[in-house]
Amino acid sequence: MTAYVVRRLWQMIPTLAGVILLIFFLFNWVGGDPAQVLAGKISNPEQIANIRKQLGVDQPYWYQLLVFVKQVFTFDFGRSWSTNEEVSRILMTRVGPTLTIMVPVMLIETSLSVLFAIMVAYVRGSLTDRAIMVICTTAMSISFLVYIIFGQWLFGFILGWFPVQGWSESYWKNLLTYAPLPILLAVAVGVAPQLRLYRSFFLEEINQDYVRTARAKGLPEKKVMLKHVLRNALIPILTNVGIYLPGLFVGSFLLEVFFSVPGLGREIVTAVNRSDFPVIKAVTVYLAVLTMVVNLLVDVMYKFVDPRVSFK
Amino acid sequence: MSAVLPNNAAPAVQESPGLWTLAWRRLRQDRVGMVCLVVVVVYLAMMVASFAGLVAGDWNKERGVSYANPSFLAGAENLEAREVTNRDGESRAKPVDLSDIDPLAPRYKEWEERAAKIAVTEVKRSETLPFGGDKWGRDVLKKAVKGAEISIFVGLTAAFFATLIGTVLGALAGYWGGRVNDFLEWFYNIFTSIPYILLILAFAAVFKRGLDTIIVILALTGWTGIYRLVRAEYIKHCGREYVKAAQAIGASHASRMFVHILPNASHVILVQLSQHVVSFIKAEVILSFLGLGVPVDLVSWGTMLAEAQNELVIGKWWQLVAAGAGMAVLVTAFSMLTDSLRDALDPKLK
């Protein structure tokens, strides 16, 4: 187990190096000269030279790469190009609101879709099953944008059940007042695709021999489904949740833009619009690291979910 | 002797149907699949017609009043349109008479004559449009058709290029294995370790805005899934006897990769292509909404939805419905067609 984790961590190094190279290539080479963007329309060559010097883009590429690597390992990406706020501070303060919305979304969405999926899978082939599948397919085809625009208009503007948008200083006020509508919309959109996917996982398990054995020895249906089938279907479900987990931190940037939640997702969109490269670079690198770590954690968790899994 | 002859004219050996013939036969029996195919073909025909300028070529013309009502709501009140007309009326009111003190007063008459010579055609703006108008009085229905053209075009081309990249890299990795495989796997790991949406935004940050850019971004970020599947197919097929036989008769590496193995993996690639068209259409809509997609002088479903956000508050729902429904129908049909296609191409899956 320890050997496995160490080897996996060791394998992360080339990938991380690759991510750093890719981001460096994108932002320092493809991205062109940021001084032109920052100096604005009225600028003279001296100003541009000055800004270039300040940002260090007048240095040779190998030196810039070195600086970037140093930034990654010291968690110090300097200051934002547009607001002059420290990048590390931006990241720290924006993660909270994002997680306030995304953690409940993840929990509710996963439990609801697992619950519905096992119910639908149990009555497979019936009219209920087919009707729910048709509804899911239709629901999935409508753009997330339409859900948000319509939901915000209906629940926030017309019915007035929730504030249309906003955010406050207090955590509980955020969670209880401002977060429910974005959470509701994200769950409404997220359940359909997951339900469809998990249903197929359950169907795969329901046709296995051990289910027949369990029924043959007279176990009640509840036990068969919730103990035998659910446990076995948990592995692909876990993988799927693991895939979505790093995305939690980017949050649903659309929701954050619509509901003006000061989260990481909105910050990224703003940074992209302002060509604020340090912020995007920092977010991308650290989320890549996070993704790798989460993947490792999920792989380790298989062992606990399924004792048959052995680490090679 | 003559008894042997008729044998030569015996009925030709029945040719066994190929993969595509069989798949087509199975698809034809799938009623839902066929309906979806028809819907998709109609959309594609609309896209081509719009591209050729046969329909919605004049989507940019301001035909109606601002936020013109849809024809079926002709009687409904339209405050916004009236407000605009009123404002126009005010500005046409006579300006304050300054002729006593204005040194240019003697030339007023000359200017008036000159102004009269310039023909101003007052466009009669209609009160209603078939499915309503937007802020500038453009026909929403025509906008939706034109927007469909752009959105589908982006989805198709981006999916094509992503599939191309994924197939070539997957073929290389699966066929050669060893170092090539290690290198490409490393490359794949880099791309998949960054959350997909973040990867798109990072690419969007460094590229300029434009229709070609968004295709490039989607293609450069979306190839990973296809790569993985094609690679697996190639690993599977590489050791098969027919490939060995090809090698024995002297087929080159390139020939074995793309003439012999590729057709056998083509069903996987086709299904992937079709799946990616759907997801790229969705991605384009979101990117355009955020202002990172199509430029302002073009219209796509995403830019329509961006306008619809503010229109809904003042009760103008038609743009939201036109773009949302147009997209929903295509995406439903396309994804159900993809499912049917997969079933038709791979009967073992059922």
Short mmCIF file of N, CA, C and O in Angstrom, two decimals, chain A residues 14-15 18-19 22 26-27 30-31 137-138 140-143 145-146 149-150 152-153 157 196 246 250 253-254 257-258 268-269 272-273 277 280 283-284 287-288 291-292, chain B residues 186 189-195 197-199 201-207 209 282 285-286 289-292 302 305 308-309 312-313 320 324 327-328 331-332 335-336 339:
data_model
loop_
_atom_site.label_atom_id
_atom_site.label_comp_id
_atom_site.label_asym_id
_atom_site.label_seq_id
_atom_site.Cartn_x
_atom_site.Cartn_y
_atom_site.Cartn_z
N PRO A 14 6.66 13.62 -13.66
CA PRO A 14 6.68 13.98 -15.09
C PRO A 14 5.40 14.67 -15.56
O PRO A 14 5.47 15.60 -16.37
N THR A 15 4.27 14.22 -15.03
CA THR A 15 3.01 14.86 -15.46
C THR A 15 2.98 16.32 -15.02
O THR A 15 2.62 17.20 -15.80
N GLY A 18 5.08 18.30 -17.16
CA GLY A 18 4.39 18.53 -18.43
C GLY A 18 3.36 19.64 -18.32
O GLY A 18 3.26 20.49 -19.21
N VAL A 19 2.61 19.63 -17.21
CA VAL A 19 1.60 20.67 -17.03
C VAL A 19 2.27 22.04 -16.98
O VAL A 19 1.82 23.00 -17.62
N LEU A 22 3.31 23.00 -20.43
CA LEU A 22 2.17 23.35 -21.27
C LEU A 22 1.68 24.77 -20.95
O LEU A 22 1.45 25.58 -21.85
N LEU A 26 1.78 28.02 -23.28
CA LEU A 26 0.56 28.77 -23.62
C LEU A 26 0.70 30.25 -23.31
O LEU A 26 0.45 31.11 -24.14
N PHE A 27 1.10 30.55 -22.07
CA PHE A 27 1.01 31.93 -21.61
C PHE A 27 2.24 32.76 -21.93
O PHE A 27 2.14 33.96 -22.13
N VAL A 30 2.58 31.45 -26.68
CA VAL A 30 1.40 31.69 -27.53
C VAL A 30 0.73 33.00 -27.15
O VAL A 30 0.25 33.75 -27.99
N GLY A 31 0.70 33.26 -25.84
CA GLY A 31 -0.03 34.43 -25.33
C GLY A 31 0.49 35.75 -25.83
O GLY A 31 -0.19 36.77 -25.74
N THR A 137 -33.24 12.30 -20.99
CA THR A 137 -32.61 12.66 -22.26
C THR A 137 -33.02 14.07 -22.68
O THR A 137 -32.19 14.87 -23.11
N THR A 138 -34.30 14.37 -22.53
CA THR A 138 -34.77 15.71 -22.91
C THR A 138 -34.14 16.76 -22.00
O THR A 138 -33.67 17.79 -22.46
N MET A 140 -31.40 16.68 -20.46
CA MET A 140 -29.97 16.85 -20.72
C MET A 140 -29.70 17.69 -21.95
O MET A 140 -28.63 18.26 -22.11
N SER A 141 -30.69 17.73 -22.86
CA SER A 141 -30.43 18.41 -24.12
C SER A 141 -30.64 19.91 -24.02
O SER A 141 -30.21 20.66 -24.89
N ILE A 142 -31.30 20.35 -22.96
CA ILE A 142 -31.50 21.79 -22.80
C ILE A 142 -30.24 22.38 -22.18
O ILE A 142 -29.68 21.83 -21.24
N SER A 143 -29.82 23.50 -22.73
CA SER A 143 -28.57 24.09 -22.26
C SER A 143 -28.67 24.53 -20.80
O SER A 143 -29.71 24.99 -20.34
N LEU A 145 -27.48 27.02 -19.59
CA LEU A 145 -27.78 28.45 -19.60
C LEU A 145 -29.28 28.71 -19.49
O LEU A 145 -29.72 29.59 -18.77
N VAL A 146 -30.04 27.91 -20.24
CA VAL A 146 -31.49 28.11 -20.25
C VAL A 146 -32.05 27.84 -18.85
O VAL A 146 -32.89 28.59 -18.35
N ILE A 149 -31.04 30.89 -16.61
CA ILE A 149 -31.78 32.11 -16.95
C ILE A 149 -33.22 31.98 -16.50
O ILE A 149 -33.77 32.85 -15.83
N PHE A 150 -33.83 30.82 -16.82
CA PHE A 150 -35.23 30.63 -16.49
C PHE A 150 -35.43 30.50 -14.98
O PHE A 150 -36.33 31.12 -14.41
N GLN A 152 -33.53 31.59 -12.49
CA GLN A 152 -33.28 32.85 -11.80
C GLN A 152 -34.47 33.79 -11.97
O GLN A 152 -34.90 34.46 -11.03
N TRP A 153 -35.02 33.76 -13.18
CA TRP A 153 -36.16 34.63 -13.47
C TRP A 153 -37.39 34.18 -12.69
O TRP A 153 -38.05 34.98 -12.02
N PHE A 157 -37.07 36.28 -9.50
CA PHE A 157 -37.72 37.52 -9.94
C PHE A 157 -39.24 37.46 -9.81
O PHE A 157 -39.85 38.33 -9.21
N ARG A 196 -28.83 8.57 -15.47
CA ARG A 196 -28.70 7.69 -16.64
C ARG A 196 -27.48 6.79 -16.53
O ARG A 196 -27.54 5.59 -16.80
N PRO A 246 -12.38 17.26 -8.73
CA PRO A 246 -11.54 18.45 -8.88
C PRO A 246 -12.32 19.63 -9.46
O PRO A 246 -12.04 20.78 -9.12
N VAL A 250 -13.33 24.57 -9.31
CA VAL A 250 -13.61 25.58 -10.33
C VAL A 250 -15.04 26.04 -10.16
O VAL A 250 -15.41 27.14 -10.52
N PHE A 253 -18.76 27.86 -12.95
CA PHE A 253 -18.46 29.28 -13.16
C PHE A 253 -19.66 30.02 -13.73
O PHE A 253 -19.84 31.20 -13.49
N LEU A 254 -20.51 29.26 -14.45
CA LEU A 254 -21.72 29.91 -14.98
C LEU A 254 -22.62 30.38 -13.84
O LEU A 254 -23.11 31.50 -13.84
N VAL A 257 -21.15 33.38 -12.21
CA VAL A 257 -21.31 34.60 -13.01
C VAL A 257 -22.74 35.12 -12.88
O VAL A 257 -22.97 36.31 -12.65
N PHE A 258 -23.72 34.22 -12.98
CA PHE A 258 -25.12 34.64 -12.94
C PHE A 258 -25.53 35.17 -11.59
O PHE A 258 -26.27 36.14 -11.49
N ILE A 268 -11.90 33.24 -12.53
CA ILE A 268 -11.21 32.76 -13.73
C ILE A 268 -11.79 33.44 -14.98
O ILE A 268 -11.04 33.91 -15.84
N VAL A 269 -13.11 33.49 -15.05
CA VAL A 269 -13.73 34.11 -16.23
C VAL A 269 -13.30 35.58 -16.34
O VAL A 269 -12.94 36.06 -17.43
N VAL A 272 -9.73 35.70 -17.51
CA VAL A 272 -9.61 35.42 -18.95
C VAL A 272 -10.00 36.66 -19.75
O VAL A 272 -9.32 37.03 -20.70
N ASN A 273 -11.06 37.33 -19.33
CA ASN A 273 -11.50 38.51 -20.07
C ASN A 273 -10.50 39.65 -19.96
O ASN A 273 -10.39 40.48 -20.86
N PHE A 277 -2.95 36.97 -16.73
CA PHE A 277 -2.31 35.66 -16.82
C PHE A 277 -1.89 35.04 -15.48
O PHE A 277 -2.06 33.85 -15.29
N ILE A 280 -4.73 32.98 -13.91
CA ILE A 280 -5.09 31.76 -14.64
C ILE A 280 -4.00 30.70 -14.49
O ILE A 280 -4.28 29.52 -14.29
N VAL A 283 -4.19 29.14 -10.94
CA VAL A 283 -5.34 28.25 -10.79
C VAL A 283 -5.13 26.95 -11.55
O VAL A 283 -5.37 25.85 -11.03
N THR A 284 -4.64 27.07 -12.79
CA THR A 284 -4.48 25.88 -13.62
C THR A 284 -3.48 24.90 -13.01
O THR A 284 -3.74 23.70 -12.91
N LEU A 287 -4.85 23.33 -9.70
CA LEU A 287 -5.95 22.39 -9.91
C LEU A 287 -5.46 21.11 -10.57
O LEU A 287 -5.99 20.04 -10.30
N ALA A 288 -4.43 21.22 -11.40
CA ALA A 288 -3.87 20.02 -12.00
C ALA A 288 -3.28 19.14 -10.90
O ALA A 288 -3.49 17.92 -10.88
N THR A 291 -6.07 17.55 -9.02
CA THR A 291 -6.69 16.46 -9.78
C THR A 291 -5.89 15.17 -9.62
O THR A 291 -6.45 14.10 -9.40
N MET A 292 -4.56 15.31 -9.73
CA MET A 292 -3.73 14.11 -9.60
C MET A 292 -3.87 13.50 -8.22
O MET A 292 -3.97 12.27 -8.06
N TRP B 186 2.03 10.31 -21.69
CA TRP B 186 2.45 11.46 -20.88
C TRP B 186 1.69 12.71 -21.32
O TRP B 186 1.15 13.46 -20.51
N ASN B 189 -1.83 12.47 -20.19
CA ASN B 189 -1.97 12.73 -18.76
C ASN B 189 -1.93 14.21 -18.46
O ASN B 189 -2.64 14.68 -17.58
N ILE B 190 -1.09 14.94 -19.18
CA ILE B 190 -1.01 16.38 -18.95
C ILE B 190 -2.36 17.02 -19.23
O ILE B 190 -2.88 17.80 -18.44
N PHE B 191 -2.94 16.65 -20.36
CA PHE B 191 -4.20 17.28 -20.76
C PHE B 191 -5.35 16.88 -19.85
O PHE B 191 -6.25 17.67 -19.60
N THR B 192 -5.33 15.64 -19.36
CA THR B 192 -6.46 15.22 -18.53
C THR B 192 -6.28 15.61 -17.08
O THR B 192 -7.24 15.54 -16.31
N SER B 193 -5.08 16.02 -16.68
CA SER B 193 -4.93 16.38 -15.27
C SER B 193 -5.46 17.80 -15.01
O SER B 193 -5.61 18.19 -13.86
N ILE B 194 -5.73 18.54 -16.06
CA ILE B 194 -6.33 19.86 -15.88
C ILE B 194 -7.83 19.72 -16.12
O ILE B 194 -8.21 19.18 -17.16
N PRO B 195 -8.67 20.16 -15.18
CA PRO B 195 -10.11 20.05 -15.42
C PRO B 195 -10.48 20.66 -16.78
O PRO B 195 -9.98 21.72 -17.16
N ILE B 197 -12.92 22.21 -18.29
CA ILE B 197 -13.43 23.56 -18.52
C ILE B 197 -12.33 24.59 -18.28
O ILE B 197 -12.22 25.59 -18.97
N LEU B 198 -11.45 24.28 -17.34
CA LEU B 198 -10.34 25.18 -17.05
C LEU B 198 -9.36 25.20 -18.22
O LEU B 198 -8.81 26.24 -18.58
N LEU B 199 -9.17 24.02 -18.80
CA LEU B 199 -8.28 23.91 -19.96
C LEU B 199 -8.80 24.77 -21.11
O LEU B 199 -8.05 25.53 -21.73
N LEU B 201 -10.75 27.39 -20.87
CA LEU B 201 -10.62 28.81 -20.52
C LEU B 201 -9.17 29.26 -20.63
O LEU B 201 -8.89 30.38 -21.07
N ALA B 202 -8.22 28.39 -20.24
CA ALA B 202 -6.81 28.76 -20.33
C ALA B 202 -6.43 28.98 -21.80
O ALA B 202 -5.73 29.95 -22.14
N PHE B 203 -6.91 28.11 -22.67
CA PHE B 203 -6.65 28.29 -24.11
C PHE B 203 -7.32 29.57 -24.61
O PHE B 203 -6.74 30.33 -25.38
N ALA B 204 -8.55 29.79 -24.15
CA ALA B 204 -9.29 30.97 -24.61
C ALA B 204 -8.59 32.25 -24.18
O ALA B 204 -8.67 33.28 -24.85
N ALA B 205 -7.88 32.19 -23.04
CA ALA B 205 -7.22 33.40 -22.53
C ALA B 205 -6.11 33.87 -23.45
O ALA B 205 -5.85 35.07 -23.56
N VAL B 206 -5.42 32.93 -24.08
CA VAL B 206 -4.26 33.34 -24.87
C VAL B 206 -4.57 33.53 -26.35
O VAL B 206 -3.80 34.16 -27.06
N PHE B 207 -5.69 32.98 -26.81
CA PHE B 207 -6.01 33.16 -28.23
C PHE B 207 -6.89 34.39 -28.42
O PHE B 207 -7.58 34.83 -27.50
N ARG B 209 -10.17 36.39 -30.11
CA ARG B 209 -11.55 35.94 -30.31
C ARG B 209 -11.83 35.75 -31.80
O ARG B 209 -11.38 36.53 -32.62
N LYS B 282 -22.75 22.31 -27.28
CA LYS B 282 -23.05 22.82 -25.95
C LYS B 282 -21.93 23.74 -25.47
O LYS B 282 -22.19 24.80 -24.89
N VAL B 285 -21.97 27.18 -27.14
CA VAL B 285 -23.03 28.05 -26.62
C VAL B 285 -22.58 28.73 -25.33
O VAL B 285 -22.76 29.93 -25.15
N ILE B 286 -21.93 27.95 -24.46
CA ILE B 286 -21.50 28.52 -23.18
C ILE B 286 -20.36 29.52 -23.39
O ILE B 286 -20.36 30.61 -22.81
N PHE B 289 -21.64 32.67 -24.82
CA PHE B 289 -22.37 33.40 -23.80
C PHE B 289 -21.42 34.23 -22.95
O PHE B 289 -21.69 35.38 -22.62
N LEU B 290 -20.27 33.64 -22.62
CA LEU B 290 -19.31 34.35 -21.77
C LEU B 290 -18.52 35.40 -22.54
O LEU B 290 -17.69 36.09 -21.98
N GLY B 291 -18.79 35.50 -23.85
CA GLY B 291 -18.06 36.48 -24.64
C GLY B 291 -16.70 35.97 -25.08
O GLY B 291 -15.86 36.73 -25.51
N LEU B 292 -16.46 34.65 -24.96
CA LEU B 292 -15.17 34.10 -25.37
C LEU B 292 -15.31 33.34 -26.67
O LEU B 292 -14.38 32.73 -27.15
N GLY B 302 -25.48 30.85 -28.45
CA GLY B 302 -24.92 31.37 -27.21
C GLY B 302 -25.11 32.87 -27.06
O GLY B 302 -25.52 33.35 -26.00
N LEU B 305 -28.72 33.61 -26.26
CA LEU B 305 -29.07 33.37 -24.86
C LEU B 305 -28.52 34.48 -23.98
O LEU B 305 -29.14 34.85 -22.98
N ALA B 308 -30.94 37.09 -24.17
CA ALA B 308 -32.22 36.68 -23.60
C ALA B 308 -32.27 36.88 -22.10
O ALA B 308 -33.34 37.09 -21.53
N GLN B 309 -31.11 36.82 -21.47
CA GLN B 309 -31.07 36.96 -20.00
C GLN B 309 -31.74 38.27 -19.56
O GLN B 309 -32.53 38.28 -18.64
N LEU B 312 -35.72 38.60 -20.62
CA LEU B 312 -36.73 37.86 -19.87
C LEU B 312 -37.31 38.72 -18.75
O LEU B 312 -38.50 38.64 -18.45
N VAL B 313 -36.47 39.55 -18.15
CA VAL B 313 -36.92 40.38 -17.04
C VAL B 313 -38.03 41.33 -17.49
O VAL B 313 -38.95 41.63 -16.73
N LEU B 320 -35.26 33.58 -25.89
CA LEU B 320 -34.84 32.45 -25.05
C LEU B 320 -35.44 31.15 -25.58
O LEU B 320 -34.76 30.15 -25.73
N GLY B 324 -33.23 28.31 -27.17
CA GLY B 324 -33.23 27.14 -26.29
C GLY B 324 -33.87 25.93 -26.94
O GLY B 324 -33.31 24.84 -26.92
N MET B 327 -31.92 24.51 -29.97
CA MET B 327 -30.77 23.73 -29.55
C MET B 327 -31.21 22.41 -28.94
O MET B 327 -30.62 21.36 -29.22
N ALA B 328 -32.26 22.46 -28.09
CA ALA B 328 -32.69 21.25 -27.40
C ALA B 328 -33.10 20.16 -28.38
O ALA B 328 -32.72 19.00 -28.22
N VAL B 331 -29.96 18.72 -30.11
CA VAL B 331 -29.12 17.95 -29.21
C VAL B 331 -29.79 16.63 -28.84
O VAL B 331 -29.16 15.58 -28.84
N THR B 332 -31.10 16.66 -28.56
CA THR B 332 -31.82 15.41 -28.27
C THR B 332 -31.70 14.45 -29.44
O THR B 332 -31.32 13.29 -29.28
N SER B 335 -28.09 13.14 -29.87
CA SER B 335 -27.60 12.14 -28.91
C SER B 335 -28.35 10.83 -29.03
O SER B 335 -27.75 9.77 -28.85
N MET B 336 -29.67 10.89 -29.37
CA MET B 336 -30.38 9.63 -29.54
C MET B 336 -29.92 8.92 -30.81
O MET B 336 -29.84 7.69 -30.85
N ASP B 339 -26.81 7.06 -29.93
CA ASP B 339 -27.12 5.78 -29.27
C ASP B 339 -27.52 4.72 -30.29
O ASP B 339 -27.04 3.60 -30.25
#
